[in-house]
């Protein structure tokens, strides 16, 4: 957000971009099978797209680094957009003690 302050952006712009950043970061980590359709394929990172980044499958290692816009993964050759939900690492605790 520092670049916004450096260029003298209005406070409203700073608030809007901060809210977008917080909300999108939370949405990426939802345990949801959302892909955002065509927008998620070419523009915005969706929960399903981001799950590849956390996948435990070797073919998904070093893939999908983009934070907001998947165009960066496409540009740098790190995009992986499968049609099925990947297996991710889940943390849990056992009730048996």
Tab-separated table of N, CA and C in Angstrom:
chain	number	residue	atom	x	y	z
A	1	UNK	N	0.807	-1.186	0.000
A	1	UNK	CA	0.000	0.000	0.000
A	1	UNK	C	0.860	1.264	0.000
A	2	UNK	N	2.142	1.119	0.297
A	2	UNK	CA	3.035	2.264	0.332
A	2	UNK	C	3.071	3.019	-1.003
A	3	UNK	N	3.085	2.325	-2.157
A	3	UNK	CA	3.092	3.075	-3.411
A	3	UNK	C	1.904	4.028	-3.544
A	4	UNK	N	0.744	3.647	-3.010
A	4	UNK	CA	-0.412	4.547	-3.072
A	4	UNK	C	-0.143	5.830	-2.305
A	5	UNK	N	0.460	5.718	-1.144
A	5	UNK	CA	0.778	6.903	-0.354
A	5	UNK	C	1.823	7.765	-1.057
A	6	UNK	N	2.786	7.115	-1.691
A	6	UNK	CA	3.857	7.855	-2.367
A	6	UNK	C	3.356	8.655	-3.557
A	7	UNK	N	2.331	8.166	-4.232
A	7	UNK	CA	1.805	8.901	-5.387
A	7	UNK	C	0.663	9.839	-5.004
A	8	UNK	N	0.363	9.900	-3.720
A	8	UNK	CA	-0.649	10.837	-3.248
A	8	UNK	C	-2.074	10.409	-3.527
A	9	UNK	N	-2.337	9.118	-3.531
A	9	UNK	CA	-3.691	8.610	-3.778
A	9	UNK	C	-4.625	9.049	-2.653
A	10	UNK	N	-5.895	9.271	-2.959
A	10	UNK	CA	-6.859	9.648	-1.922
A	10	UNK	C	-7.036	8.534	-0.891
A	11	UNK	N	-7.451	8.895	0.290
A	11	UNK	CA	-7.671	7.950	1.376
A	11	UNK	C	-8.684	6.883	0.957
A	12	UNK	N	-9.704	7.257	0.195
A	12	UNK	CA	-10.721	6.307	-0.250
A	12	UNK	C	-10.112	5.195	-1.096
A	13	UNK	N	-9.157	5.540	-1.943
A	13	UNK	CA	-8.479	4.547	-2.776
A	13	UNK	C	-7.675	3.589	-1.904
A	14	UNK	N	-6.998	4.130	-0.923
A	14	UNK	CA	-6.223	3.306	0.005
A	14	UNK	C	-7.138	2.339	0.751
A	15	UNK	N	-8.276	2.825	1.241
A	15	UNK	CA	-9.228	1.976	1.965
A	15	UNK	C	-9.784	0.889	1.050
A	16	UNK	N	-10.171	1.249	-0.168
A	16	UNK	CA	-10.739	0.275	-1.104
A	16	UNK	C	-9.730	-0.819	-1.459
A	17	UNK	N	-8.502	-0.446	-1.741
A	17	UNK	CA	-7.499	-1.459	-2.100
A	17	UNK	C	-7.132	-2.327	-0.905
A	18	UNK	N	-7.115	-1.741	0.271
A	18	UNK	CA	-6.836	-2.531	1.481
A	18	UNK	C	-7.942	-3.546	1.730
A	19	UNK	N	-9.191	-3.114	1.610
A	19	UNK	CA	-10.320	-4.038	1.788
A	19	UNK	C	-10.299	-5.150	0.745
A	20	UNK	N	-10.027	-4.798	-0.505
A	20	UNK	CA	-9.941	-5.804	-1.560
A	20	UNK	C	-8.849	-6.822	-1.240
A	21	UNK	N	-7.716	-6.339	-0.775
A	21	UNK	CA	-6.599	-7.220	-0.447
A	21	UNK	C	-6.952	-8.174	0.696
A	22	UNK	N	-7.572	-7.659	1.738
A	22	UNK	CA	-7.942	-8.489	2.885
A	22	UNK	C	-8.989	-9.524	2.500
A	23	UNK	N	-10.044	-9.087	1.820
A	23	UNK	CA	-11.130	-9.998	1.451
A	23	UNK	C	-10.648	-11.058	0.467
A	24	UNK	N	-9.897	-10.651	-0.543
A	24	UNK	CA	-9.437	-11.640	-1.522
A	24	UNK	C	-8.483	-12.650	-0.889
A	25	UNK	N	-7.659	-12.213	0.048
A	25	UNK	CA	-6.764	-13.133	0.741
A	25	UNK	C	-7.528	-14.175	1.540
A	26	UNK	N	-8.630	-13.764	2.160
A	26	UNK	CA	-9.463	-14.703	2.909
A	26	UNK	C	-10.212	-15.651	1.973
A	27	UNK	N	-10.706	-15.130	0.877
A	27	UNK	CA	-11.444	-15.957	-0.091
A	27	UNK	C	-10.530	-17.024	-0.689
A	28	UNK	N	-9.268	-16.682	-0.964
A	28	UNK	CA	-8.329	-17.652	-1.546
A	28	UNK	C	-8.171	-18.884	-0.669
A	29	UNK	N	-8.263	-18.716	0.639
A	29	UNK	CA	-8.030	-19.822	1.557
A	29	UNK	C	-9.302	-20.498	2.047
A	30	UNK	N	-10.438	-20.163	1.447
A	30	UNK	CA	-11.670	-20.869	1.782
A	30	UNK	C	-11.582	-22.313	1.310
A	31	UNK	N	-12.195	-23.206	2.031
A	31	UNK	CA	-12.267	-24.595	1.587
A	31	UNK	C	-13.481	-24.727	0.670
A	32	UNK	N	-13.397	-24.049	-0.458
A	32	UNK	CA	-14.506	-24.009	-1.417
A	32	UNK	C	-13.989	-24.428	-2.792
A	33	UNK	N	-14.844	-25.045	-3.553
A	33	UNK	CA	-14.490	-25.509	-4.892
A	33	UNK	C	-14.923	-24.467	-5.928
A	34	UNK	N	-14.608	-23.210	-5.675
A	34	UNK	CA	-14.967	-22.123	-6.574
A	34	UNK	C	-13.832	-21.875	-7.550
A	35	UNK	N	-14.189	-21.626	-8.807
A	35	UNK	CA	-13.148	-21.298	-9.777
A	35	UNK	C	-13.394	-19.957	-10.479
A	36	UNK	N	-14.479	-19.286	-10.185
A	36	UNK	CA	-14.839	-17.969	-10.726
A	36	UNK	C	-15.033	-17.970	-12.243
A	37	UNK	N	-15.205	-19.139	-12.846
A	37	UNK	CA	-15.478	-19.217	-14.284
A	37	UNK	C	-14.380	-18.614	-15.134
A	38	UNK	N	-14.766	-17.910	-16.167
A	38	UNK	CA	-13.808	-17.330	-17.108
A	38	UNK	C	-12.932	-16.268	-16.441
A	39	UNK	N	-13.492	-15.552	-15.458
A	39	UNK	CA	-12.717	-14.532	-14.743
A	39	UNK	C	-11.600	-15.189	-13.937
A	40	UNK	N	-11.895	-16.340	-13.339
A	40	UNK	CA	-10.883	-17.061	-12.584
A	40	UNK	C	-9.855	-17.737	-13.466
A	41	UNK	N	-10.224	-18.015	-14.698
A	41	UNK	CA	-9.289	-18.672	-15.619
A	41	UNK	C	-8.249	-17.689	-16.168
A	42	UNK	N	-8.675	-16.449	-16.409
A	42	UNK	CA	-7.781	-15.494	-17.062
A	42	UNK	C	-7.401	-14.269	-16.242
A	43	UNK	N	-8.092	-14.008	-15.112
A	43	UNK	CA	-7.816	-12.762	-14.421
A	43	UNK	C	-7.565	-12.924	-12.914
A	44	UNK	N	-8.574	-13.310	-12.161
A	44	UNK	CA	-8.465	-13.340	-10.703
A	44	UNK	C	-8.153	-14.727	-10.164
A	45	UNK	N	-7.383	-14.782	-9.100
A	45	UNK	CA	-7.070	-16.033	-8.417
A	45	UNK	C	-8.291	-16.467	-7.610
A	46	UNK	N	-8.721	-17.687	-7.811
A	46	UNK	CA	-9.879	-18.247	-7.098
A	46	UNK	C	-9.403	-19.226	-6.030
A	47	UNK	N	-10.295	-19.640	-5.117
A	47	UNK	CA	-9.885	-20.640	-4.125
A	47	UNK	C	-9.369	-21.934	-4.761
A	48	UNK	N	-10.018	-22.408	-5.802
A	48	UNK	CA	-9.572	-23.650	-6.450
A	48	UNK	C	-8.199	-23.464	-7.109
A	49	UNK	N	-7.991	-22.309	-7.712
A	49	UNK	CA	-6.707	-22.008	-8.338
A	49	UNK	C	-5.599	-21.961	-7.281
A	50	UNK	N	-5.889	-21.313	-6.166
A	50	UNK	CA	-4.879	-21.151	-5.117
A	50	UNK	C	-4.562	-22.470	-4.406
A	51	UNK	N	-5.515	-23.401	-4.375
A	51	UNK	CA	-5.273	-24.691	-3.714
A	51	UNK	C	-4.120	-25.455	-4.358
A	52	UNK	N	-3.880	-25.228	-5.630
A	52	UNK	CA	-2.745	-25.877	-6.306
A	52	UNK	C	-1.457	-25.498	-5.592
A	53	UNK	N	-1.366	-24.257	-5.143
A	53	UNK	CA	-0.179	-23.767	-4.440
A	53	UNK	C	0.067	-24.562	-3.148
A	54	UNK	N	-0.991	-25.082	-2.543
A	54	UNK	CA	-0.881	-25.843	-1.294
A	54	UNK	C	-0.983	-27.357	-1.512
A	55	UNK	N	-1.037	-27.788	-2.753
A	55	UNK	CA	-1.204	-29.200	-3.073
A	55	UNK	C	-0.006	-30.026	-2.595
A	56	UNK	N	-0.278	-31.283	-2.248
A	56	UNK	CA	0.809	-32.186	-1.866
A	56	UNK	C	1.242	-33.077	-3.035
A	57	UNK	N	0.632	-32.879	-4.199
A	57	UNK	CA	1.001	-33.650	-5.388
A	57	UNK	C	2.247	-33.040	-6.028
A	58	UNK	N	3.216	-33.894	-6.348
A	58	UNK	CA	4.487	-33.420	-6.900
A	58	UNK	C	4.298	-32.568	-8.167
A	59	UNK	N	3.355	-32.911	-9.002
A	59	UNK	CA	3.162	-32.152	-10.249
A	59	UNK	C	2.694	-30.722	-9.994
A	60	UNK	N	2.247	-30.432	-8.784
A	60	UNK	CA	1.791	-29.087	-8.441
A	60	UNK	C	2.850	-28.271	-7.703
A	61	UNK	N	4.001	-28.865	-7.422
A	61	UNK	CA	5.060	-28.129	-6.718
A	61	UNK	C	5.506	-26.957	-7.586
A	62	UNK	N	5.780	-25.834	-6.960
A	62	UNK	CA	6.245	-24.621	-7.643
A	62	UNK	C	5.260	-24.108	-8.683
A	63	UNK	N	3.990	-24.178	-8.367
A	63	UNK	CA	2.942	-23.693	-9.271
A	63	UNK	C	2.034	-22.705	-8.551
A	64	UNK	N	1.399	-21.859	-9.320
A	64	UNK	CA	0.368	-20.918	-8.865
A	64	UNK	C	0.823	-20.044	-7.696
A	65	UNK	N	1.776	-19.200	-7.965
A	65	UNK	CA	2.296	-18.274	-6.963
A	65	UNK	C	1.519	-16.964	-6.901
A	66	UNK	N	0.721	-16.671	-7.914
A	66	UNK	CA	0.023	-15.385	-7.991
A	66	UNK	C	-0.828	-15.129	-6.753
A	67	UNK	N	-0.866	-13.888	-6.343
A	67	UNK	CA	-1.628	-13.514	-5.153
A	67	UNK	C	-3.016	-13.000	-5.528
A	68	UNK	N	-3.123	-12.132	-6.504
A	68	UNK	CA	-4.420	-11.565	-6.895
A	68	UNK	C	-4.783	-11.864	-8.345
A	69	UNK	N	-3.808	-11.744	-9.238
A	69	UNK	CA	-4.073	-11.858	-10.666
A	69	UNK	C	-3.258	-13.010	-11.270
A	70	UNK	N	-3.947	-13.993	-11.839
A	70	UNK	CA	-3.270	-15.193	-12.346
A	70	UNK	C	-2.473	-14.928	-13.625
A	71	UNK	N	-2.570	-13.735	-14.168
A	71	UNK	CA	-1.793	-13.398	-15.360
A	71	UNK	C	-0.290	-13.549	-15.097
A	72	UNK	N	0.139	-13.344	-13.855
A	72	UNK	CA	1.558	-13.457	-13.536
A	72	UNK	C	2.047	-14.902	-13.651
A	73	UNK	N	1.232	-15.846	-13.222
A	73	UNK	CA	1.619	-17.248	-13.388
A	73	UNK	C	1.648	-17.630	-14.860
A	74	UNK	N	0.719	-17.112	-15.617
A	74	UNK	CA	0.729	-17.391	-17.063
A	74	UNK	C	1.987	-16.810	-17.703
A	75	UNK	N	2.352	-15.604	-17.314
A	75	UNK	CA	3.512	-14.928	-17.900
A	75	UNK	C	4.828	-15.632	-17.558
A	76	UNK	N	4.928	-16.174	-16.337
A	76	UNK	CA	6.183	-16.781	-15.899
A	76	UNK	C	6.197	-18.306	-15.981
A	77	UNK	N	5.151	-18.893	-16.572
A	77	UNK	CA	5.127	-20.335	-16.793
A	77	UNK	C	4.913	-21.172	-15.551
A	78	UNK	N	4.322	-20.599	-14.512
A	78	UNK	CA	4.087	-21.352	-13.281
A	78	UNK	C	2.608	-21.666	-13.071
A	79	UNK	N	1.791	-21.448	-14.080
A	79	UNK	CA	0.355	-21.689	-13.928
A	79	UNK	C	0.015	-23.161	-14.113
A	80	UNK	N	-0.849	-23.652	-13.246
A	80	UNK	CA	-1.414	-24.986	-13.352
A	80	UNK	C	-2.883	-24.848	-13.006
A	81	UNK	N	-3.760	-25.138	-13.937
A	81	UNK	CA	-5.194	-24.936	-13.712
A	81	UNK	C	-5.971	-26.216	-14.030
A	82	UNK	N	-5.874	-27.223	-13.155
A	82	UNK	CA	-6.605	-28.465	-13.407
A	82	UNK	C	-8.100	-28.282	-13.182
A	83	UNK	N	-8.869	-29.199	-13.716
A	83	UNK	CA	-10.317	-29.127	-13.591
A	83	UNK	C	-10.836	-29.846	-12.345
A	84	UNK	N	-9.949	-30.526	-11.632
A	84	UNK	CA	-10.364	-31.223	-10.413
A	84	UNK	C	-9.687	-30.593	-9.205
A	85	UNK	N	-10.292	-30.757	-8.066
A	85	UNK	CA	-9.754	-30.190	-6.832
A	85	UNK	C	-8.547	-31.003	-6.386
A	86	UNK	N	-7.414	-30.341	-6.109
A	86	UNK	CA	-6.211	-31.076	-5.700
A	86	UNK	C	-6.284	-31.553	-4.255
A	87	UNK	N	-5.417	-32.493	-3.936
A	87	UNK	CA	-5.274	-32.954	-2.551
A	87	UNK	C	-4.331	-31.978	-1.867
A	88	UNK	N	-4.795	-31.387	-0.777
A	88	UNK	CA	-3.970	-30.421	-0.055
A	88	UNK	C	-3.628	-30.945	1.319
A	89	UNK	N	-2.653	-30.349	1.915
A	89	UNK	CA	-2.225	-30.731	3.254
A	89	UNK	C	-3.218	-30.151	4.262
A	90	UNK	N	-3.795	-31.003	5.065
A	90	UNK	CA	-4.743	-30.561	6.080
A	90	UNK	C	-4.141	-30.763	7.463
A	91	UNK	N	-4.341	-29.791	8.310
A	91	UNK	CA	-3.878	-29.900	9.682
A	91	UNK	C	-5.064	-30.222	10.552
A	92	UNK	N	-4.926	-31.208	11.410
A	92	UNK	CA	-6.026	-31.569	12.306
A	92	UNK	C	-5.450	-32.141	13.578
A	93	UNK	N	-6.285	-32.186	14.586
A	93	UNK	CA	-5.864	-32.801	15.841
A	93	UNK	C	-6.750	-34.003	16.099
A	94	UNK	N	-6.176	-34.999	16.717
A	94	UNK	CA	-6.914	-36.216	17.031
A	94	UNK	C	-7.561	-36.087	18.395
A	95	UNK	N	-8.780	-36.564	18.525
A	95	UNK	CA	-9.473	-36.542	19.811
A	95	UNK	C	-8.981	-37.675	20.721
A	96	UNK	N	-8.338	-38.667	20.129
A	96	UNK	CA	-7.835	-39.797	20.927
A	96	UNK	C	-6.540	-39.376	21.618
A	97	UNK	N	-6.560	-39.379	22.919
A	97	UNK	CA	-5.355	-38.950	23.638
A	97	UNK	C	-4.857	-40.021	24.573
